[in-house]
Short mmCIF file of C-alpha atoms (C1' of nucleotides) in Angstrom, two decimals:
data_model
loop_
_atom_site.label_atom_id
_atom_site.label_comp_id
_atom_site.label_asym_id
_atom_site.label_seq_id
_atom_site.Cartn_x
_atom_site.Cartn_y
_atom_site.Cartn_z
CA UNK A 14 -0.69 31.48 -15.39
CA UNK A 15 -2.35 34.82 -15.52
CA UNK A 16 -5.65 34.50 -13.74
CA UNK A 17 -7.06 31.41 -12.05
CA UNK A 18 -4.44 28.69 -11.81
CA UNK A 19 -5.89 25.44 -13.10
CA UNK A 20 -7.04 26.33 -16.55
CA UNK A 21 -7.85 23.27 -18.62
CA UNK A 22 -8.08 20.57 -15.99
CA UNK A 23 -10.78 19.31 -13.70
CA UNK A 24 -10.06 19.41 -10.01
CA UNK A 25 -10.98 16.13 -8.37
CA UNK A 26 -7.74 14.23 -7.55
CA UNK A 27 -4.27 15.53 -6.84
CA UNK A 28 -2.67 17.79 -9.37
CA UNK A 29 0.42 15.72 -10.27
CA UNK A 30 -1.80 12.74 -10.93
CA UNK A 31 -4.01 14.73 -13.25
CA UNK A 32 -0.99 15.96 -15.16
CA UNK A 33 0.32 12.40 -15.44
CA UNK A 34 -3.06 11.20 -16.70
CA UNK A 35 -3.17 13.92 -19.31
CA UNK A 36 0.32 13.12 -20.55
CA UNK A 37 -0.43 9.40 -20.68
CA UNK A 38 -3.45 10.10 -22.82
CA UNK A 39 -1.51 12.38 -25.12
CA UNK A 40 1.17 9.77 -25.63
CA UNK A 41 -1.21 6.90 -26.32
CA UNK A 42 -3.37 9.12 -28.49
CA UNK A 43 -0.47 9.77 -30.80
CA UNK A 44 -0.25 13.43 -29.88
CA UNK A 45 3.17 12.90 -28.36
CA UNK A 46 5.06 10.39 -30.46
CA UNK A 47 7.93 8.27 -29.15
CA UNK A 48 11.16 10.20 -29.41
CA UNK A 49 9.51 13.54 -28.71
CA UNK A 50 11.43 15.70 -26.27
CA UNK A 51 9.61 17.08 -23.25
CA UNK A 52 10.87 20.18 -21.46
CA UNK A 53 9.47 20.28 -17.91
CA UNK A 54 9.42 24.06 -17.59
CA UNK A 55 7.80 24.49 -20.97
CA UNK A 56 5.17 21.87 -20.14
CA UNK A 57 4.42 23.70 -16.93
CA UNK A 58 3.64 26.98 -18.64
CA UNK A 59 1.68 25.22 -21.41
CA UNK A 60 -0.52 23.46 -18.86
CA UNK A 61 -0.81 26.50 -16.67
CA UNK A 62 0.71 24.91 -13.59
CA UNK A 63 3.96 25.36 -11.76
CA UNK A 64 7.05 23.19 -12.39
CA UNK A 65 6.68 21.24 -9.14
CA UNK A 66 3.69 19.02 -10.01
CA UNK A 67 5.02 18.60 -13.56
CA UNK A 68 8.27 17.25 -12.20
CA UNK A 69 6.34 14.79 -10.10
CA UNK A 70 4.12 13.72 -12.98
CA UNK A 71 7.12 13.09 -15.21
CA UNK A 72 8.64 11.00 -12.47
CA UNK A 73 5.46 8.93 -12.41
CA UNK A 74 5.56 8.50 -16.18
CA UNK A 75 9.17 7.45 -15.88
CA UNK A 76 8.12 4.77 -13.38
CA UNK A 77 5.72 3.49 -16.05
CA UNK A 78 8.49 3.56 -18.67
CA UNK A 79 6.43 5.88 -20.83
CA UNK A 80 9.09 8.58 -20.75
CA UNK A 81 12.80 8.37 -20.05
CA UNK A 82 14.95 10.90 -18.27
CA UNK A 83 17.95 12.46 -19.95
CA UNK A 84 19.88 14.04 -17.08
CA UNK A 85 20.09 17.79 -17.50
CA UNK A 86 18.31 17.54 -20.84
CA UNK A 87 14.72 16.80 -20.01
CA UNK A 88 12.67 13.77 -20.96
CA UNK A 89 11.88 11.74 -24.08
CA UNK A 90 8.74 9.80 -24.86
CA UNK A 91 9.80 6.14 -24.64
CA UNK A 92 9.63 3.86 -27.67
CA UNK A 93 6.74 1.42 -27.88
CA UNK A 94 6.36 -1.17 -30.61
CA UNK A 95 3.99 -4.04 -31.25
CA UNK A 96 6.27 -6.47 -29.45
CA UNK A 97 6.25 -4.29 -26.35
CA UNK A 98 2.47 -4.23 -26.26
CA UNK A 99 2.33 -7.97 -26.73
CA UNK A 100 4.79 -8.57 -23.89
CA UNK A 101 3.05 -6.15 -21.60
CA UNK A 102 -0.35 -7.73 -21.99
CA UNK A 103 1.00 -11.26 -21.87
CA UNK A 104 2.37 -10.52 -18.42
CA UNK A 105 -0.77 -8.62 -17.53
CA UNK A 106 -2.98 -11.52 -18.54
CA UNK A 107 -0.86 -14.01 -16.63
CA UNK A 108 -0.81 -11.97 -13.43
CA UNK A 109 -4.45 -10.96 -13.58
CA UNK A 110 -5.38 -14.58 -14.19
CA UNK A 111 -3.35 -15.63 -11.20
CA UNK A 112 -5.14 -13.07 -9.05
CA UNK A 113 -8.51 -14.35 -10.22
CA UNK A 114 -7.49 -17.92 -9.48
CA UNK A 115 -6.41 -17.02 -5.96
CA UNK A 116 -9.58 -15.09 -5.36
CA UNK A 117 -11.58 -18.14 -6.39
CA UNK A 118 -9.97 -20.07 -3.57
CA UNK A 119 -10.10 -17.37 -0.94
CA UNK A 120 -13.50 -15.78 -1.38
CA UNK A 121 -16.13 -16.09 1.30
CA UNK A 122 -19.86 -15.51 0.87
CA UNK A 123 -19.72 -11.85 1.80
CA UNK A 124 -16.85 -11.14 -0.52
CA UNK A 125 -18.59 -12.87 -3.38
CA UNK A 126 -21.74 -10.88 -2.78
CA UNK A 127 -19.74 -7.68 -2.80
CA UNK A 128 -18.14 -8.57 -6.11
CA UNK A 129 -21.51 -9.43 -7.59
CA UNK A 130 -22.80 -6.07 -6.53
CA UNK A 131 -19.90 -4.26 -8.13
CA UNK A 132 -20.30 -6.28 -11.30
CA UNK A 133 -23.97 -5.38 -11.35
CA UNK A 134 -23.03 -1.69 -11.18
CA UNK A 135 -20.70 -2.13 -14.13
CA UNK A 136 -23.35 -3.96 -16.12
CA UNK A 137 -25.93 -1.30 -15.38
CA UNK A 138 -23.63 1.43 -16.63
CA UNK A 139 -22.76 -0.59 -19.71
CA UNK A 140 -26.40 -0.97 -20.65
CA UNK A 141 -26.93 2.77 -20.63
CA UNK A 142 -25.72 3.80 -24.06
CA UNK A 143 -25.20 7.43 -23.15
CA UNK A 144 -23.51 6.52 -19.90
CA UNK A 145 -20.65 8.44 -18.42
CA UNK A 146 -17.31 6.99 -19.47
CA UNK A 147 -15.69 8.03 -16.25
CA UNK A 148 -18.39 6.44 -14.13
CA UNK A 149 -18.07 3.19 -16.07
CA UNK A 150 -14.30 3.20 -15.84
CA UNK A 151 -14.51 3.89 -12.13
CA UNK A 152 -16.92 1.02 -11.56
CA UNK A 153 -14.77 -1.34 -13.58
CA UNK A 154 -11.75 -0.24 -11.60
CA UNK A 155 -13.50 -0.83 -8.28
CA UNK A 156 -14.53 -4.31 -9.42
CA UNK A 157 -11.00 -5.30 -10.28
CA UNK A 158 -9.61 -3.67 -7.16
CA UNK A 159 -12.01 -5.64 -4.96
CA UNK A 160 -11.09 -8.85 -6.74
CA UNK A 161 -7.41 -8.17 -6.26
CA UNK A 162 -7.94 -7.39 -2.60
CA UNK A 163 -9.76 -10.68 -2.20
CA UNK A 164 -6.84 -12.49 -3.80
CA UNK A 165 -4.62 -11.15 -1.04
CA UNK A 166 -1.54 -10.59 -3.21
CA UNK A 167 -0.52 -6.97 -2.82
CA UNK A 168 2.59 -7.03 -4.95
CA UNK A 169 0.95 -8.84 -7.83
CA UNK A 170 -1.87 -6.33 -7.77
CA UNK A 171 0.69 -3.57 -7.77
CA UNK A 172 2.45 -4.90 -10.86
CA UNK A 173 -0.88 -5.24 -12.61
CA UNK A 174 -1.69 -1.66 -11.73
CA UNK A 175 1.57 -0.41 -13.20
CA UNK A 176 0.97 -2.04 -16.55
CA UNK A 177 -2.68 -0.99 -16.52
CA UNK A 178 -1.62 2.58 -17.14
CA UNK A 179 -1.12 1.58 -20.73
CA UNK A 180 -4.88 1.17 -21.14
CA UNK A 181 -6.62 4.47 -20.28
CA UNK A 182 -10.41 4.54 -19.88
CA UNK A 183 -11.39 6.36 -23.00
CA UNK A 184 -9.78 3.74 -25.21
CA UNK A 185 -12.27 1.12 -24.21
CA UNK A 186 -15.32 2.49 -22.41
CA UNK A 187 -16.91 3.81 -25.58
CA UNK A 188 -16.30 0.69 -27.61
CA UNK A 189 -19.39 -1.34 -28.21
CA UNK A 190 -17.42 -4.55 -28.71
CA UNK A 191 -15.76 -4.16 -25.35
CA UNK A 192 -19.06 -3.57 -23.63
CA UNK A 193 -20.67 -6.76 -24.79
CA UNK A 194 -17.50 -8.77 -24.21
CA UNK A 195 -17.20 -7.39 -20.70
CA UNK A 196 -20.61 -8.40 -19.43
CA UNK A 197 -19.96 -11.91 -20.69
CA UNK A 198 -16.50 -12.05 -19.16
CA UNK A 199 -17.79 -10.85 -15.81
CA UNK A 200 -20.60 -13.38 -15.89
CA UNK A 201 -18.26 -16.26 -16.58
CA UNK A 202 -15.81 -15.01 -14.00
CA UNK A 203 -18.40 -14.68 -11.27
CA UNK A 204 -19.78 -18.13 -11.99
CA UNK A 205 -16.31 -19.59 -11.66
CA UNK A 206 -15.67 -17.66 -8.45
CA UNK A 207 -18.97 -18.81 -6.98
CA UNK A 208 -18.06 -22.40 -7.81
CA UNK A 209 -14.54 -21.96 -6.46
CA UNK A 210 -13.22 -23.04 -9.84
CA UNK A 211 -9.79 -21.42 -10.00
CA UNK A 212 -8.84 -22.63 -13.46
CA UNK A 213 -11.99 -21.34 -15.12
CA UNK A 214 -11.69 -18.03 -13.27
CA UNK A 215 -8.14 -17.70 -14.49
CA UNK A 216 -9.10 -18.44 -18.06
CA UNK A 217 -12.00 -16.00 -18.04
CA UNK A 218 -9.86 -13.24 -16.63
CA UNK A 219 -7.03 -13.82 -19.07
CA UNK A 220 -9.46 -13.61 -21.95
CA UNK A 221 -10.85 -10.39 -20.51
CA UNK A 222 -7.40 -8.81 -20.38
CA UNK A 223 -6.55 -9.91 -23.88
CA UNK A 224 -9.77 -8.28 -25.07
CA UNK A 225 -8.41 -5.08 -23.64
CA UNK A 226 -5.14 -5.62 -25.46
CA UNK A 227 -6.92 -6.05 -28.77
CA UNK A 228 -8.78 -2.81 -28.16
CA UNK A 229 -5.61 -0.91 -27.43
CA UNK A 230 -3.89 -2.33 -30.50
CA UNK A 231 -6.85 -1.43 -32.67
CA UNK A 232 -6.79 2.08 -31.28
CA UNK A 233 -3.07 2.47 -31.86
CA UNK A 234 -3.46 1.23 -35.41
CA UNK A 235 -6.30 3.65 -35.98
CA UNK A 236 -4.34 6.69 -34.87
CA UNK A 237 -1.27 5.59 -36.80
CA UNK A 238 0.79 5.23 -33.68
CA UNK A 239 3.42 2.98 -35.21
CA UNK A 240 4.14 5.50 -37.90
CA UNK A 241 6.34 4.35 -40.76
CA UNK A 242 7.20 0.90 -39.45
CA UNK A 243 7.53 -2.15 -41.58
CA UNK A 244 3.97 -3.39 -41.16
CA UNK B 25 19.65 24.32 5.29
CA UNK B 26 22.21 25.79 7.59
CA UNK B 27 25.41 25.69 5.63
CA UNK B 28 26.19 23.59 2.58
CA UNK B 29 23.10 21.80 1.31
CA UNK B 30 23.87 18.11 0.79
CA UNK B 31 25.12 16.97 4.14
CA UNK B 32 25.17 13.21 4.49
CA UNK B 33 24.90 12.07 0.90
CA UNK B 34 27.36 11.45 -1.88
CA UNK B 35 26.92 13.43 -5.03
CA UNK B 36 27.16 11.18 -8.08
CA UNK B 37 23.59 10.71 -9.48
CA UNK B 38 20.59 12.97 -9.27
CA UNK B 39 19.42 14.05 -5.86
CA UNK B 40 15.91 12.57 -5.87
CA UNK B 41 17.33 9.21 -6.86
CA UNK B 42 19.80 9.28 -4.00
CA UNK B 43 17.04 10.11 -1.56
CA UNK B 44 14.94 7.26 -2.94
CA UNK B 45 17.86 4.86 -2.61
CA UNK B 46 18.44 5.89 0.96
CA UNK B 47 14.79 5.44 1.88
CA UNK B 48 14.65 2.05 0.17
CA UNK B 49 17.62 0.91 2.20
CA UNK B 50 16.15 2.19 5.42
CA UNK B 51 12.90 0.37 4.79
CA UNK B 52 14.48 -2.95 3.87
CA UNK B 53 16.98 -2.62 6.70
CA UNK B 54 14.18 -2.47 9.22
CA UNK B 55 14.88 1.12 10.16
CA UNK B 56 11.52 2.18 8.80
CA UNK B 57 8.98 -0.51 9.55
CA UNK B 58 5.76 -1.00 7.57
CA UNK B 59 3.08 1.27 8.92
CA UNK B 60 5.51 4.05 9.79
CA UNK B 61 4.30 7.49 8.80
CA UNK B 62 6.53 9.70 6.72
CA UNK B 63 6.17 13.46 6.68
CA UNK B 64 7.74 14.92 3.53
CA UNK B 65 8.75 18.26 5.01
CA UNK B 66 10.22 16.65 8.10
CA UNK B 67 12.17 14.18 5.98
CA UNK B 68 13.53 17.08 3.98
CA UNK B 69 14.97 18.88 6.98
CA UNK B 70 16.28 15.61 8.46
CA UNK B 71 18.14 14.80 5.25
CA UNK B 72 19.28 18.35 4.75
CA UNK B 73 17.62 18.80 1.36
CA UNK B 74 14.64 20.79 0.16
CA UNK B 75 11.11 19.39 -0.11
CA UNK B 76 11.26 19.29 -3.90
CA UNK B 77 13.55 16.24 -4.35
CA UNK B 78 11.92 14.53 -1.38
CA UNK B 79 8.54 14.83 -3.05
CA UNK B 80 9.99 13.25 -6.15
CA UNK B 81 11.70 10.46 -4.23
CA UNK B 82 8.50 9.58 -2.40
CA UNK B 83 6.72 9.45 -5.73
CA UNK B 84 9.32 6.98 -6.94
CA UNK B 85 8.87 4.84 -3.83
CA UNK B 86 5.15 4.95 -4.38
CA UNK B 87 5.68 3.61 -7.89
CA UNK B 88 7.56 0.70 -6.33
CA UNK B 89 4.74 0.17 -3.82
CA UNK B 90 7.16 0.62 -0.95
CA UNK B 91 5.20 3.56 0.42
CA UNK B 92 1.60 4.59 -0.05
CA UNK B 93 0.20 8.08 -0.24
CA UNK B 94 -2.49 9.31 2.12
CA UNK B 95 -3.77 12.49 0.51
CA UNK B 96 -3.14 15.49 2.73
CA UNK B 97 -1.75 13.22 5.42
CA UNK B 98 1.67 12.20 4.13
CA UNK B 99 2.92 8.70 3.34
CA UNK B 100 3.03 5.30 5.04
CA UNK B 101 5.59 2.55 4.59
CA UNK B 102 3.73 -0.20 2.72
CA UNK B 103 3.18 -3.63 4.26
CA UNK B 104 5.40 -6.47 3.08
CA UNK B 105 5.02 -10.06 4.20
CA UNK B 106 6.61 -13.36 3.24
CA UNK B 107 3.95 -14.02 0.63
CA UNK B 108 4.65 -10.69 -1.03
CA UNK B 109 8.34 -11.47 -1.31
CA UNK B 110 7.58 -14.90 -2.70
CA UNK B 111 5.22 -13.47 -5.31
CA UNK B 112 7.60 -10.73 -6.28
CA UNK B 113 10.51 -13.03 -6.91
CA UNK B 114 8.39 -15.65 -8.63
CA UNK B 115 7.43 -13.05 -11.20
CA UNK B 116 10.98 -11.73 -11.26
CA UNK B 117 12.40 -15.19 -11.91
CA UNK B 118 9.88 -15.88 -14.64
CA UNK B 119 10.49 -12.61 -16.45
CA UNK B 120 14.25 -12.67 -16.06
CA UNK B 121 14.29 -16.23 -17.33
CA UNK B 122 12.25 -15.21 -20.33
CA UNK B 123 14.70 -12.42 -21.08
CA UNK B 124 17.62 -14.84 -20.89
CA UNK B 125 15.84 -17.26 -23.20
CA UNK B 126 15.20 -14.56 -25.76
CA UNK B 127 18.77 -13.38 -25.55
CA UNK B 128 19.93 -16.91 -26.26
CA UNK B 129 18.09 -16.83 -29.54
CA UNK B 130 18.99 -13.30 -30.55
CA UNK B 131 22.63 -12.94 -29.59
CA UNK B 132 25.28 -12.52 -32.26
CA UNK B 133 29.01 -13.10 -31.83
CA UNK B 134 29.77 -9.54 -30.86
CA UNK B 135 27.02 -9.39 -28.30
CA UNK B 136 28.14 -12.65 -26.77
CA UNK B 137 31.71 -11.40 -26.51
CA UNK B 138 30.49 -8.24 -24.82
CA UNK B 139 28.55 -10.22 -22.27
CA UNK B 140 31.52 -12.46 -21.60
CA UNK B 141 33.63 -9.39 -20.99
CA UNK B 142 31.12 -7.96 -18.52
CA UNK B 143 30.85 -11.31 -16.77
CA UNK B 144 34.63 -11.41 -16.51
CA UNK B 145 34.57 -8.02 -14.82
CA UNK B 146 32.04 -9.27 -12.31
CA UNK B 147 34.06 -12.39 -11.61
CA UNK B 148 37.24 -10.39 -11.13
CA UNK B 149 35.55 -8.15 -8.58
CA UNK B 150 34.06 -11.13 -6.82
CA UNK B 151 37.46 -12.77 -6.40
CA UNK B 152 38.83 -9.72 -4.65
CA UNK B 153 37.69 -10.25 -1.08
CA UNK B 154 38.05 -6.62 -0.06
CA UNK B 155 36.43 -5.41 -3.24
CA UNK B 156 34.19 -2.39 -3.44
CA UNK B 157 30.56 -3.34 -3.03
CA UNK B 158 29.40 -0.55 -5.25
CA UNK B 159 31.78 -1.49 -8.04
CA UNK B 160 30.59 -5.08 -7.88
CA UNK B 161 26.95 -4.10 -7.83
CA UNK B 162 27.54 -1.78 -10.76
CA UNK B 163 29.25 -4.49 -12.80
CA UNK B 164 26.49 -6.96 -12.03
CA UNK B 165 23.94 -4.37 -13.06
CA UNK B 166 25.70 -3.67 -16.35
CA UNK B 167 25.83 -7.38 -17.08
CA UNK B 168 22.12 -7.83 -16.59
CA UNK B 169 21.34 -4.62 -18.46
CA UNK B 170 23.35 -5.77 -21.46
CA UNK B 171 21.59 -9.12 -21.42
CA UNK B 172 18.21 -7.46 -21.28
CA UNK B 173 19.14 -5.17 -24.13
CA UNK B 174 20.16 -8.17 -26.17
CA UNK B 175 16.81 -9.80 -25.49
CA UNK B 176 15.13 -6.81 -27.10
CA UNK B 177 12.14 -6.68 -24.75
CA UNK B 178 12.01 -3.21 -23.29
CA UNK B 179 8.86 -3.55 -21.26
CA UNK B 180 9.84 -6.87 -19.72
CA UNK B 181 13.18 -5.37 -18.74
CA UNK B 182 11.33 -2.43 -17.27
CA UNK B 183 9.13 -4.63 -15.08
CA UNK B 184 12.17 -6.53 -13.92
CA UNK B 185 13.87 -3.27 -13.02
CA UNK B 186 10.89 -2.17 -10.93
CA UNK B 187 10.90 -5.31 -8.83
CA UNK B 188 14.69 -5.26 -8.57
CA UNK B 189 14.44 -2.28 -6.25
CA UNK B 190 13.51 -4.75 -3.55
CA UNK B 191 17.04 -6.17 -3.62
CA UNK B 192 19.52 -3.38 -2.87
CA UNK B 193 23.24 -4.00 -3.44
CA UNK B 194 24.46 -4.18 0.10
CA UNK B 195 22.17 -7.08 0.90
CA UNK B 196 24.02 -9.40 -1.41
CA UNK B 197 27.40 -8.11 -2.53
CA UNK B 198 29.09 -8.92 0.76
CA UNK B 199 27.63 -12.36 1.08
CA UNK B 200 30.13 -15.14 0.46
CA UNK B 201 27.43 -17.60 -0.55
CA UNK B 202 26.10 -15.24 -3.17
CA UNK B 203 29.55 -14.69 -4.62
CA UNK B 204 30.29 -18.34 -5.22
CA UNK B 205 26.79 -19.01 -6.52
CA UNK B 206 27.03 -16.08 -8.89
CA UNK B 207 30.18 -17.12 -10.71
CA UNK B 208 28.65 -20.52 -11.25
CA UNK B 209 25.36 -19.09 -12.46
CA UNK B 210 27.08 -16.76 -14.88
CA UNK B 211 29.23 -19.58 -16.21
CA UNK B 212 26.24 -21.80 -16.86
CA UNK B 213 24.30 -18.93 -18.34
CA UNK B 214 27.06 -17.93 -20.74
CA UNK B 215 27.56 -21.51 -21.84
CA UNK B 216 23.87 -21.77 -22.65
CA UNK B 217 23.90 -18.45 -24.47
CA UNK B 218 26.92 -19.49 -26.53
CA UNK B 219 25.15 -22.69 -27.48
CA UNK B 220 21.92 -20.86 -28.22
CA UNK B 221 20.18 -23.09 -25.70
CA UNK B 222 17.22 -21.00 -24.58
CA UNK B 223 15.81 -23.48 -22.08
CA UNK B 224 19.06 -23.92 -20.20
CA UNK B 225 19.66 -20.17 -20.20
CA UNK B 226 16.21 -19.66 -18.74
CA UNK B 227 16.75 -22.24 -16.03
CA UNK B 228 20.14 -20.82 -15.07
CA UNK B 229 18.78 -17.32 -14.83
CA UNK B 230 15.75 -18.33 -12.81
CA UNK B 231 17.99 -20.11 -10.34
CA UNK B 232 20.17 -17.02 -10.12
CA UNK B 233 17.21 -14.81 -9.27
CA UNK B 234 15.91 -17.24 -6.68
CA UNK B 235 19.33 -17.21 -5.05
CA UNK B 236 18.86 -13.48 -4.68
CA UNK B 237 15.45 -14.04 -3.15
CA UNK B 238 16.87 -16.43 -0.57
CA UNK B 239 19.46 -13.84 0.34
CA UNK B 240 16.88 -11.14 0.81
CA UNK B 241 14.68 -13.39 2.90
CA UNK B 242 17.65 -14.37 5.07
CA UNK B 243 18.49 -10.71 5.52
CA UNK B 244 14.95 -9.79 6.46
CA UNK B 245 14.80 -12.63 8.95
CA UNK B 246 18.10 -11.51 10.43
CA UNK B 247 16.98 -7.95 11.03
CA UNK B 248 13.65 -9.09 12.41
CA UNK B 249 11.72 -7.42 9.62
CA UNK B 250 8.57 -9.44 10.06
CA UNK B 251 8.32 -8.43 13.68
CA UNK B 252 5.73 -10.25 15.76
CA UNK B 253 4.12 -12.26 12.97
CA UNK B 254 2.89 -15.78 13.41
CA UNK B 255 6.03 -17.54 12.14
"C1'" DG C 29 -21.16 10.34 26.59
"C1'" DT C 30 -21.67 11.98 22.11
"C1'" DT C 31 -21.78 15.70 18.91
"C1'" DG C 32 -20.47 20.11 17.18
"C1'" DA C 33 -17.32 23.84 16.14
"C1'" DC C 34 -12.91 26.29 16.59
"C1'" DG C 35 -7.87 26.93 16.28
"C1'" DA C 36 -3.21 24.98 15.31
"C1'" DT C 37 -0.57 22.32 12.33
"C1'" DA C 38 1.00 20.42 8.07
"C1'" DT C 39 0.45 19.35 3.38
"C1'" DC C 40 0.13 20.85 -1.36
"C1'" DC C 41 1.04 24.00 -4.71
"C1'" DT C 42 2.70 28.47 -6.52
"C1'" DA C 43 6.24 31.69 -7.58
"C1'" DT C 44 10.81 33.05 -7.94
"C1'" DG C 45 15.83 32.85 -8.09
"C1'" DG C 46 20.57 31.07 -8.27
"C1'" DG C 47 23.99 27.56 -9.54
"C1'" DA C 48 25.54 24.13 -12.70
"C1'" DT C 49 25.58 21.87 -17.03
"C1'" DT C 50 24.60 21.28 -21.83
"C1'" DT C 51 23.90 23.11 -26.48
"C1'" DG C 52 24.85 26.12 -30.29
"C1'" DT C 53 27.72 29.40 -32.44
"C1'" DC C 54 31.82 31.69 -33.53
"C1'" DG C 55 36.67 32.19 -34.42
"C1'" DC C 56 41.09 30.13 -35.02
"C1'" DG C 57 44.44 27.06 -36.94
"C1'" DA C 58 45.70 23.22 -40.09
"C1'" DT D 29 37.43 23.72 -46.52
"C1'" DC D 30 37.28 21.15 -42.30
"C1'" DG D 31 38.15 20.07 -37.51
"C1'" DC D 32 38.75 21.89 -32.89
"C1'" DG D 33 38.43 24.84 -28.71
"C1'" DA D 34 36.17 28.69 -26.26
"C1'" DC D 35 32.43 31.72 -25.18
"C1'" DA D 36 27.40 32.85 -24.75
"C1'" DA D 37 22.65 31.47 -24.27
"C1'" DA D 38 19.32 28.42 -22.75
"C1'" DT D 39 17.69 25.06 -19.69
"C1'" DC D 40 17.40 21.99 -16.01
"C1'" DC D 41 17.83 21.12 -11.05
"C1'" DC D 42 17.20 22.45 -6.58
"C1'" DA D 43 16.39 25.92 -2.76
"C1'" DT D 44 13.43 29.11 -0.49
"C1'" DA D 45 9.35 31.73 0.76
"C1'" DG D 46 4.51 32.25 1.02
"C1'" DG D 47 -0.56 31.35 0.61
"C1'" DA D 48 -4.78 28.22 0.27
"C1'" DT D 49 -6.82 24.22 2.02
"C1'" DA D 50 -7.67 20.03 4.58
"C1'" DT D 51 -6.89 17.35 8.84
"C1'" DC D 52 -6.26 16.70 13.81
"C1'" DG D 53 -6.71 17.85 18.68
"C1'" DT D 54 -9.20 20.24 21.96
"C1'" DC D 55 -13.08 22.05 24.19
"C1'" DA D 56 -17.65 23.53 25.01
"C1'" DA D 57 -22.57 22.41 24.61
"C1'" DC D 58 -26.38 19.36 24.43
#
DNA sequence: GTTGACGATATCCTATGGGATTTGTCGCGA
DNA sequence: TCGCGACAAATCCCATAGGATATCGTCAAC
């Protein structure tokens, strides 16, 4: 907090959101293990920001159930076991599948063309091996957002977005397996949407989400997230 | 900011949470219609608190998708139509039912006795016609929380808690129909739990949640929440 | 009538400080 | 020696003030 304010962060979106993103990554990277205590004021000085945006970021993490508030005592990183991840992605797959199925029934020609364009952007970025992770993640996000908008179910899309915070970009964008699986999933999904086949769209989307789950689980295993559990 | 700080609020839980509760009630009561703009600083002076807890409360509402943030322009009350409510409670019923089913399989004698005790507290408060709404809502909450704990699915319980913010206490505790339906639902649920009958427990709980949905819908109709929609 | 720039307003964040509560330690008594 | 109560330190929670930046309304110019 000596010289220039934001020290180790970029400066594109709002500050609380960037802090929340950083904390989410630290938690899922194993840097902050479940049970770790977080002191807001200390975090603020460590990150080089003031307490206000840190407070807000911790509130956001609390809404994701990634930290829990201990009144007058700070925050703790919430527990997360294999069962939790399984539950989370089971719901995620179900809801995302439902959204895809609804989109299949509600999509007009223009909407379909728009989705195809977004999918093409994603595919193009996937093909580039040295591509920007952030650009790829952004394109993927826009694709899903457009699909959800087409489905016309705001609250379902909201729930999906909540749970999606458990799968940050850098845990999948650089995985070769995910890249190949994704182009295939998008292809099958778009074919189903074009045909208005809700059931196939649902199935393709569910499979896509479960691919993401497998990636996250593999990552968590790799970093030893579960610690000394009974394996 | 003139004299004593907290002017029109109680003082039991944390301040941001109380502000969030108050805003949630205002929105679902029709006082703040979807599309209404909210200015954080103005809200702060109107409520007689500082901008800091208001910021945090609005962040919490944003996590519930009850308001949306417009960067540098404040917040808007999020849209909510009949389809949204239907979706929300369909998911809520499914997840709550799942939790009940798991509890049926995982409950030991002590846990069952504890739940029966909590249910008895709820029933006692329901019988008292002039009973305290807050006490009843608190007892009901503890009952469901204990059940969710017994089910051992943290993330499912978390998702249920998010969506539950759409059903504030005062929209159901004073409804006679809800009171009679609730004692019956609890009785059937406890019987199923005692017998370890997961399917019956699930069905009873789903019906219980859908009762709550019907109450909310009736309330929203009564206050003219939907406004000039095509009915 | 449309476009451009200017000033007012409000948000977002920083910085600081006080009040209240919890934690940790010490001393006392059993 | 062990349990218990009180004091001190640390920390959170919230209030307040102030500055940097983006948006909106207005007005002049083309």
